[in-house]
JSON list of C-alpha atoms in Angstrom, two decimals:
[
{"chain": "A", "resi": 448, "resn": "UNK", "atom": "CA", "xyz": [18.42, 1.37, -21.41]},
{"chain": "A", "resi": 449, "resn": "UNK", "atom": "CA", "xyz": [16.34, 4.43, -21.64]},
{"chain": "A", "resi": 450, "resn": "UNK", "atom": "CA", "xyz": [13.07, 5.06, -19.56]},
{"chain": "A", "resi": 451, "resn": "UNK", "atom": "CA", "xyz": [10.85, 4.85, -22.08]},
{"chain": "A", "resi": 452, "resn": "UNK", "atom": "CA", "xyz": [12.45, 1.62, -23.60]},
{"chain": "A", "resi": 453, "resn": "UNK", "atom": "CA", "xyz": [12.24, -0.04, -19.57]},
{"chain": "A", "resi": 454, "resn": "UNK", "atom": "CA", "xyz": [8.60, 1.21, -19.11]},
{"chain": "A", "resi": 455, "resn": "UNK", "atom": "CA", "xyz": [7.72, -0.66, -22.75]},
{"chain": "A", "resi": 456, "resn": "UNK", "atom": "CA", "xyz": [9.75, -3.68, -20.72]},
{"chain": "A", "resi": 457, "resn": "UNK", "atom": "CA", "xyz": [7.90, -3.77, -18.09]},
{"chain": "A", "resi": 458, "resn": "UNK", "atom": "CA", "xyz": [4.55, -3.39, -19.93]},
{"chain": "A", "resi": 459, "resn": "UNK", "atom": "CA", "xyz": [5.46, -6.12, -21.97]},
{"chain": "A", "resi": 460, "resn": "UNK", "atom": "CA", "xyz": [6.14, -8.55, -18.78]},
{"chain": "A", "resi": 461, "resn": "UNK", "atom": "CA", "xyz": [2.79, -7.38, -17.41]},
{"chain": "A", "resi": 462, "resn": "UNK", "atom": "CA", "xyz": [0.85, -8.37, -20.49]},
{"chain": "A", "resi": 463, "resn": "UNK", "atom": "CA", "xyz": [2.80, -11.32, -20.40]},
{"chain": "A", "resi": 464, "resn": "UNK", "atom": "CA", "xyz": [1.04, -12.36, -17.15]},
{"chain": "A", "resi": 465, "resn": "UNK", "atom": "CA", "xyz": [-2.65, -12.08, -17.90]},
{"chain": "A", "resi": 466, "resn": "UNK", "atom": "CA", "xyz": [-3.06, -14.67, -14.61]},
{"chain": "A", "resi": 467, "resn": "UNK", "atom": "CA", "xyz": [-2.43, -11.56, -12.62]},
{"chain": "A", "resi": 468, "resn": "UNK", "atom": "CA", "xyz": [-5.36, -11.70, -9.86]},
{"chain": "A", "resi": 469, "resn": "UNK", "atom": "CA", "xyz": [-5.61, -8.66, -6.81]},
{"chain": "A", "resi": 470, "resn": "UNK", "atom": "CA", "xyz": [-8.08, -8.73, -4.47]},
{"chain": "A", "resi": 471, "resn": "UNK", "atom": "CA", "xyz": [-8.83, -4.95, -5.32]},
{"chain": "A", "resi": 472, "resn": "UNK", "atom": "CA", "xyz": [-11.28, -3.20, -7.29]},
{"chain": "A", "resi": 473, "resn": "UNK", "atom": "CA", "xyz": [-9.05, -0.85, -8.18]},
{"chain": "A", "resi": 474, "resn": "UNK", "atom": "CA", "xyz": [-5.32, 0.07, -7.30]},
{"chain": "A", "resi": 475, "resn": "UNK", "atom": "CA", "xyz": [-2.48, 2.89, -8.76]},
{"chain": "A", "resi": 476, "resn": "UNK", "atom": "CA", "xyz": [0.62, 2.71, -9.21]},
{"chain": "A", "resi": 477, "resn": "UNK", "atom": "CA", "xyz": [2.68, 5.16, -9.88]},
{"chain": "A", "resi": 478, "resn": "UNK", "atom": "CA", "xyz": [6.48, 4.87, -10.69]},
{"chain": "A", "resi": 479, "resn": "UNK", "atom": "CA", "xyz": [9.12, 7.75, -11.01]},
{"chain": "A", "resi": 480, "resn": "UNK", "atom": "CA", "xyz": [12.56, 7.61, -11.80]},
{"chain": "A", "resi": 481, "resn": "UNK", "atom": "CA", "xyz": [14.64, 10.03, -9.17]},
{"chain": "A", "resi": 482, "resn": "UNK", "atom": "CA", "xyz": [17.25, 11.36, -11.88]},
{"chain": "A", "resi": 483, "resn": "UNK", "atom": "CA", "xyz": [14.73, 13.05, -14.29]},
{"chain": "A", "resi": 484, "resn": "UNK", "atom": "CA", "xyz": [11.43, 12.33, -13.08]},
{"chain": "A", "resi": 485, "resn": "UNK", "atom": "CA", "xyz": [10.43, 10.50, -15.83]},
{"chain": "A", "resi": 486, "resn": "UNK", "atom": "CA", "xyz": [6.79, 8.66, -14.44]},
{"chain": "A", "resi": 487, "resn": "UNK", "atom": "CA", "xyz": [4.60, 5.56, -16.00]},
{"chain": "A", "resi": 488, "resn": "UNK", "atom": "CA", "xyz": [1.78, 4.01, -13.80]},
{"chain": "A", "resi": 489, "resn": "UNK", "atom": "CA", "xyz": [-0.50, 0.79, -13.37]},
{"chain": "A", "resi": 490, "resn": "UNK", "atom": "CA", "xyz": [-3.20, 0.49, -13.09]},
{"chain": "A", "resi": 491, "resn": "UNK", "atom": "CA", "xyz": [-5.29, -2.45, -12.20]},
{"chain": "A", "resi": 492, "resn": "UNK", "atom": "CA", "xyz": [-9.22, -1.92, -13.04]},
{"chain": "A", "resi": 493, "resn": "UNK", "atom": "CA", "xyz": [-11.70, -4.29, -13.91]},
{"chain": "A", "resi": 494, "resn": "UNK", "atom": "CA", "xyz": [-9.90, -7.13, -13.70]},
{"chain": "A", "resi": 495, "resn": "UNK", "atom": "CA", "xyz": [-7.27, -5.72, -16.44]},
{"chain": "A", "resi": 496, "resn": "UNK", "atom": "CA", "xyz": [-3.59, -4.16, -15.67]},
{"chain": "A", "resi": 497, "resn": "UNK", "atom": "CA", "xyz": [-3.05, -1.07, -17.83]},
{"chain": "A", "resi": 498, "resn": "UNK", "atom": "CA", "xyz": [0.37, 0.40, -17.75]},
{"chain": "A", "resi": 499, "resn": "UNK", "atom": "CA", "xyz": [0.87, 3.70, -19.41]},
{"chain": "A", "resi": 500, "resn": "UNK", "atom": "CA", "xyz": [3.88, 6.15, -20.12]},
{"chain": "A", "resi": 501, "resn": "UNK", "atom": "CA", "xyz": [3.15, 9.52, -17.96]},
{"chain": "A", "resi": 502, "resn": "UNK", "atom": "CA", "xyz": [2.39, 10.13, -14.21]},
{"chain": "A", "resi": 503, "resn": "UNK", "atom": "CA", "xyz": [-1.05, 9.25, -12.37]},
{"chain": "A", "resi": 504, "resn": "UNK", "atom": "CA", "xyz": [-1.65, 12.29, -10.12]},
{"chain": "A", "resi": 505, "resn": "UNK", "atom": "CA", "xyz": [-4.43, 9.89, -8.12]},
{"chain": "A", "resi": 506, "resn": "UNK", "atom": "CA", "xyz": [-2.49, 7.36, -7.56]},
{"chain": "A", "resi": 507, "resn": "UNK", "atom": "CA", "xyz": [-2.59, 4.60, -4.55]},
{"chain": "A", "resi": 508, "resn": "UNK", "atom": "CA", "xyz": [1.09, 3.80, -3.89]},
{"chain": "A", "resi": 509, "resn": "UNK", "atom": "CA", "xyz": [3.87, 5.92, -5.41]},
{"chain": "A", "resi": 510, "resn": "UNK", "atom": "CA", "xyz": [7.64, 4.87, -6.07]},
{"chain": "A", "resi": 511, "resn": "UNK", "atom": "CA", "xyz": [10.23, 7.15, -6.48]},
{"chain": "A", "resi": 512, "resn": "UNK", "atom": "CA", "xyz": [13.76, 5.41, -7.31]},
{"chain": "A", "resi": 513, "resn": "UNK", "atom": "CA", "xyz": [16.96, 5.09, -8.73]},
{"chain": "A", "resi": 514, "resn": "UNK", "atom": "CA", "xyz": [15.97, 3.64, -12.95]},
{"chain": "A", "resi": 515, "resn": "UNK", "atom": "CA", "xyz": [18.67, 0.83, -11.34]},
{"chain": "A", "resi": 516, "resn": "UNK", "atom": "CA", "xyz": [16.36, -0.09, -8.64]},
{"chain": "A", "resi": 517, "resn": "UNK", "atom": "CA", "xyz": [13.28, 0.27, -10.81]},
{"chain": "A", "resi": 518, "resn": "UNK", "atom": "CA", "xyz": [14.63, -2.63, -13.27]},
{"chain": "A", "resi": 519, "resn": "UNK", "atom": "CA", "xyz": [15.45, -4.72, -10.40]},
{"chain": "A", "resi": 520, "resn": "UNK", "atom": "CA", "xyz": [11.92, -3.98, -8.82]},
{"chain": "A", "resi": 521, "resn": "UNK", "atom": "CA", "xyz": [10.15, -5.91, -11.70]},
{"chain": "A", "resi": 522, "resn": "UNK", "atom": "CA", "xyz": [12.94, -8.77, -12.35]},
{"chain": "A", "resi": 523, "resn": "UNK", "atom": "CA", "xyz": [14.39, -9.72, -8.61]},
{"chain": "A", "resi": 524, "resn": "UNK", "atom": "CA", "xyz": [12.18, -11.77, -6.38]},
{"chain": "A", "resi": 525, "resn": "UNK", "atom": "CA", "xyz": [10.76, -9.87, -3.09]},
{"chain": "A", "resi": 526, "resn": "UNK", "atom": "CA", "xyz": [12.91, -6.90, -4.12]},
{"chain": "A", "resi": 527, "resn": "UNK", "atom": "CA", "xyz": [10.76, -4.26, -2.40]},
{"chain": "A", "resi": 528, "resn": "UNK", "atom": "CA", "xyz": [11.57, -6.02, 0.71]},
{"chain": "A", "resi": 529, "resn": "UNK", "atom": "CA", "xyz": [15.25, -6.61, 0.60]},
{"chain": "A", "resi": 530, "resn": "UNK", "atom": "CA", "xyz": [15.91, -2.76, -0.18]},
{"chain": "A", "resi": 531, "resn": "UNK", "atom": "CA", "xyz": [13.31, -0.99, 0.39]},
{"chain": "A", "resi": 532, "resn": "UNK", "atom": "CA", "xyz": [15.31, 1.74, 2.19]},
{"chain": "A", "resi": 533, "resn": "UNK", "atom": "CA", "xyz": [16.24, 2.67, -1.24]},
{"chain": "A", "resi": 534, "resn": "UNK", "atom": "CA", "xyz": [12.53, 3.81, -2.37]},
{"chain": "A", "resi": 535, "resn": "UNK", "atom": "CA", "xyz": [10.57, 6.48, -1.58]},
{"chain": "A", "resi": 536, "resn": "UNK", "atom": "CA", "xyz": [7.29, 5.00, -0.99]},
{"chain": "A", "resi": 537, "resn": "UNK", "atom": "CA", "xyz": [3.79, 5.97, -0.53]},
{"chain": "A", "resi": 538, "resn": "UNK", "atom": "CA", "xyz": [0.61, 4.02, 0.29]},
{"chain": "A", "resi": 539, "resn": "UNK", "atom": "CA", "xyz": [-0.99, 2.57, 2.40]},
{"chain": "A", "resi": 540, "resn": "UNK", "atom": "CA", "xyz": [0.39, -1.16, 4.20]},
{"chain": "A", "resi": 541, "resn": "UNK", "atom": "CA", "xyz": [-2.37, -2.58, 2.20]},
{"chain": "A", "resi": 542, "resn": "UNK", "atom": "CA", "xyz": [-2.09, -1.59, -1.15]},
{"chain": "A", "resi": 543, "resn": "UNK", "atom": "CA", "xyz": [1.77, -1.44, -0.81]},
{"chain": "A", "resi": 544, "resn": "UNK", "atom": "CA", "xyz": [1.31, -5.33, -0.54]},
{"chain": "A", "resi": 545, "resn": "UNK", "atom": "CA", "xyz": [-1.03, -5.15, -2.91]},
{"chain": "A", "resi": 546, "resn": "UNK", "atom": "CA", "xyz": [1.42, -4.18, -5.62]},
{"chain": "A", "resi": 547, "resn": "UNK", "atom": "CA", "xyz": [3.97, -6.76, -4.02]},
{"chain": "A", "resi": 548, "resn": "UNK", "atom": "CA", "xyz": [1.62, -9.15, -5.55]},
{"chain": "A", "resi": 549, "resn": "UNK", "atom": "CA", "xyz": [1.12, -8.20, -8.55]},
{"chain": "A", "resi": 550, "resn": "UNK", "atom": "CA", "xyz": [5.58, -7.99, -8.69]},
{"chain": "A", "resi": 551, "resn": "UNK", "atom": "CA", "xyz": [5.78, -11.63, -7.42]},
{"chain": "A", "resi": 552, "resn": "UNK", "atom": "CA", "xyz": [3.69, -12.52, -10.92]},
{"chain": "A", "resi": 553, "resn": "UNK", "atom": "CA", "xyz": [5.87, -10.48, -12.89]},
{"chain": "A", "resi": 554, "resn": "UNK", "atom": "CA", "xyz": [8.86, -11.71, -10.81]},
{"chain": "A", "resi": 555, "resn": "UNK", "atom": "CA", "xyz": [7.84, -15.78, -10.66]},
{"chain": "A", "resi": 556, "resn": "UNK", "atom": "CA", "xyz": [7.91, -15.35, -6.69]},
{"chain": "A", "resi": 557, "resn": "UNK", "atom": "CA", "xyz": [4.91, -18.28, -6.56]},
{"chain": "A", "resi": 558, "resn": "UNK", "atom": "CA", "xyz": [6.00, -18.41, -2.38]},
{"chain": "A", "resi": 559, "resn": "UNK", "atom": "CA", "xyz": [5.00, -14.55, -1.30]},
{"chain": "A", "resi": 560, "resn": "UNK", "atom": "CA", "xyz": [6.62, -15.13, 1.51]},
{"chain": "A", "resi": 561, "resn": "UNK", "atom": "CA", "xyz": [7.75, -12.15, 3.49]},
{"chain": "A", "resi": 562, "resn": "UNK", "atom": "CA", "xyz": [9.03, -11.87, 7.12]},
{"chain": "A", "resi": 563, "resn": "UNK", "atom": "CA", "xyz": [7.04, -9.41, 9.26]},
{"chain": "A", "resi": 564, "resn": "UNK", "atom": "CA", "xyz": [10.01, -7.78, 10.66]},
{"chain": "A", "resi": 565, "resn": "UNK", "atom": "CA", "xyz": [11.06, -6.96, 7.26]},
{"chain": "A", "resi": 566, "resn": "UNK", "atom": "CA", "xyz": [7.49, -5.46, 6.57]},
{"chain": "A", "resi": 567, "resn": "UNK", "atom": "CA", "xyz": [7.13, -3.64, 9.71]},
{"chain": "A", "resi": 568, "resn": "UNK", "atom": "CA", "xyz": [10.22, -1.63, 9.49]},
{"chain": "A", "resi": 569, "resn": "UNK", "atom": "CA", "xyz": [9.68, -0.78, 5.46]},
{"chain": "A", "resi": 570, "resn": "UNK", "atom": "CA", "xyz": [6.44, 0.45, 6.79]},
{"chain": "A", "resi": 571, "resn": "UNK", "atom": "CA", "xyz": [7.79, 2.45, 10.09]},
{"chain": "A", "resi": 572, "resn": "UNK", "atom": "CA", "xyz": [9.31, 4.92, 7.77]},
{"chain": "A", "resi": 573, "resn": "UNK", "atom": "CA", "xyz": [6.11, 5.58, 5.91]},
{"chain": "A", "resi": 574, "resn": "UNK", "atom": "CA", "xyz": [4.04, 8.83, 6.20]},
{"chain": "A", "resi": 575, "resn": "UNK", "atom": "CA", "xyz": [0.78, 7.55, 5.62]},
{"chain": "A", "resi": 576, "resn": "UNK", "atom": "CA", "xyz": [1.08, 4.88, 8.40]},
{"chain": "A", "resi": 577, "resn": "UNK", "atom": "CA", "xyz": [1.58, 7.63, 10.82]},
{"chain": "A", "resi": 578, "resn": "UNK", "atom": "CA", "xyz": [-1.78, 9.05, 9.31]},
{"chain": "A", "resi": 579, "resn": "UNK", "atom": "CA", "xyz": [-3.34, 5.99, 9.68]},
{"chain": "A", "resi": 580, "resn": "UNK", "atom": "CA", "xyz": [-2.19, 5.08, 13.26]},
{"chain": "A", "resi": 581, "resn": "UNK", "atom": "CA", "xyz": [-3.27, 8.29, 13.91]},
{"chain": "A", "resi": 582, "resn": "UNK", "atom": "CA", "xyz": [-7.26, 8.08, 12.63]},
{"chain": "A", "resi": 583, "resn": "UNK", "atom": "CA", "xyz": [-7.12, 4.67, 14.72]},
{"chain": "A", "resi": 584, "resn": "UNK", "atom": "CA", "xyz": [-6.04, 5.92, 17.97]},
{"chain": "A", "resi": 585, "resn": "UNK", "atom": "CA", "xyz": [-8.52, 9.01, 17.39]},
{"chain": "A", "resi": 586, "resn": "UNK", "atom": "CA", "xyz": [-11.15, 6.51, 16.79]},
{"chain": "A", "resi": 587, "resn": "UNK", "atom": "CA", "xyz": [-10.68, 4.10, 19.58]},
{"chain": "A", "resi": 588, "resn": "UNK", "atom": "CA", "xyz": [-10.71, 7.63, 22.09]},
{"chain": "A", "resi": 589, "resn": "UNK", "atom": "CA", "xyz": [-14.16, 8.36, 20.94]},
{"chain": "A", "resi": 590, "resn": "UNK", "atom": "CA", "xyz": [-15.22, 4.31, 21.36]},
{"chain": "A", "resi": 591, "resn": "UNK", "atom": "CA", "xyz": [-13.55, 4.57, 25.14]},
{"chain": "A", "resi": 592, "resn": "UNK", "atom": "CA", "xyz": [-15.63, 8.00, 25.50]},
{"chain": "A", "resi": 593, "resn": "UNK", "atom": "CA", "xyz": [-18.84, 6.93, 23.93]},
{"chain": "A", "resi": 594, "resn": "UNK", "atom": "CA", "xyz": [-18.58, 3.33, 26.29]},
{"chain": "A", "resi": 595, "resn": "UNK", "atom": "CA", "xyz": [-17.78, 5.21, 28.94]},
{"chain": "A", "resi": 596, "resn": "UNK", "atom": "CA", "xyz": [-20.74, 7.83, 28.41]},
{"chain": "A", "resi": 597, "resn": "UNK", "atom": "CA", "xyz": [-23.53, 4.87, 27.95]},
{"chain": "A", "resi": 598, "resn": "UNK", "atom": "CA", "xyz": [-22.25, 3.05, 31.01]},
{"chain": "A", "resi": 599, "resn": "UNK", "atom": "CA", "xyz": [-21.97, 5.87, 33.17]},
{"chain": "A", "resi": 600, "resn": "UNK", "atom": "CA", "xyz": [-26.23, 6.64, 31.89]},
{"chain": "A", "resi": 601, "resn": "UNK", "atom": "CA", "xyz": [-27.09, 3.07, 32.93]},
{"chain": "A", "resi": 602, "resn": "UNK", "atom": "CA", "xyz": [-25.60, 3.17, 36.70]},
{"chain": "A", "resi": 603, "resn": "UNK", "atom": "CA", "xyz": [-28.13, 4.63, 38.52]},
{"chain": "A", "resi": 604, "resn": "UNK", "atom": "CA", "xyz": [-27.61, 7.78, 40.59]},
{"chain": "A", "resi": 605, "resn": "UNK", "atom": "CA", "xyz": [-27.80, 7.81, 44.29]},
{"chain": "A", "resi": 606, "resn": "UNK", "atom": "CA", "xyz": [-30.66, 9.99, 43.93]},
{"chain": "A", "resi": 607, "resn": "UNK", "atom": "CA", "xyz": [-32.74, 7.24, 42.24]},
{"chain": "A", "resi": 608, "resn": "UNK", "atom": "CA", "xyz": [-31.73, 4.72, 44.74]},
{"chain": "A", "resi": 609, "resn": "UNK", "atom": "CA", "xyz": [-33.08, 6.58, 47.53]},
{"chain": "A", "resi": 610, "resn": "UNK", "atom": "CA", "xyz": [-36.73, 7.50, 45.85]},
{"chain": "A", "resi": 611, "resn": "UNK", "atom": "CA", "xyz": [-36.77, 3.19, 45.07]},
{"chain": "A", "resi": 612, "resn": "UNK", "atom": "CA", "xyz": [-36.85, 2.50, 49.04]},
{"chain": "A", "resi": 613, "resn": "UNK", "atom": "CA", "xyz": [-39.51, 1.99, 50.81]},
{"chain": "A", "resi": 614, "resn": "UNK", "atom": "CA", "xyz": [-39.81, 3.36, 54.38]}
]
């Protein structure tokens, strides 16, 4: 099978599924073969999945794989998760799962059943959840600072203690 005669496949099976509900607005997809980087994306807009034949530079999750692990992406059940050591991935946790569900309509996994562990070590070995944890810890240091800051203003000083009593 060619790329362009797997990316008509899988546009077909999307189509095939106009069910296919995400609680997004809006959400990317980009897919790329590894050998020849040959790309086709999704996109889910308006309530609609579009899938077209060339690369979406803004995308939201990007997979770069084997054309073998591409077909079994949108045929096996939970396949993502079983090997997803295989793909490059990148996204964010949530639109990564995101795109799981739209696969489990394409893939007739009704359960979406995952185990955490699974999920937490595909995600370890993501970039962007390094970026992520790292706007979260910056943003609970300034919440510790800024607590800190408006307690510290309500104590009063010892100086104010000592003009309060009377002699």
């Amino acid at each position: 099978m060619t790329f362009n005669e797997l990316f008509k496949t899988i546009k077909r099976k999307i189509n095939d599924h106009p069910e296919i509900i995400l609680d997004c607005e809006k959400l990317a997809i980009q897919i790329t073969n590894i050998a020849d980087q040959d790309s086709f994306y999704i996109l889910w807009s308006n309530d609609r999945c579009f899938v077209e034949p060339f690369p979406y530079n803004d995308y939201d999750v990007c997979i770069t794989a084997s054309q073998h692990d591409i077909e079994l992406l949108f045929t096996e059940r939970q396949y993502l998760f079983m090997t997803y050591q295989q793909f490059n991935i990148k996204g964010s946790f949530v639109d990564v799962m995101a795109f799981q569900k739209l696969l489990s309509y394409i893939t007739g996994d009704n359960s979406y059943t995952v185990q955490e562990d699974i999920i937490s070590r595909m995600m370890l070995k993501q970039d962007m959840l390094q970026k992520d944890l790292e706007i979260i810890m910056e943003s609970m240091q300034l919440l510790v600072t800024n607590s800190l800051i408006n307690n510290m203003s309500a104590v009063p000083s010892e100086k104010s203690k000592k003009k309060k009593q009377i002699p």
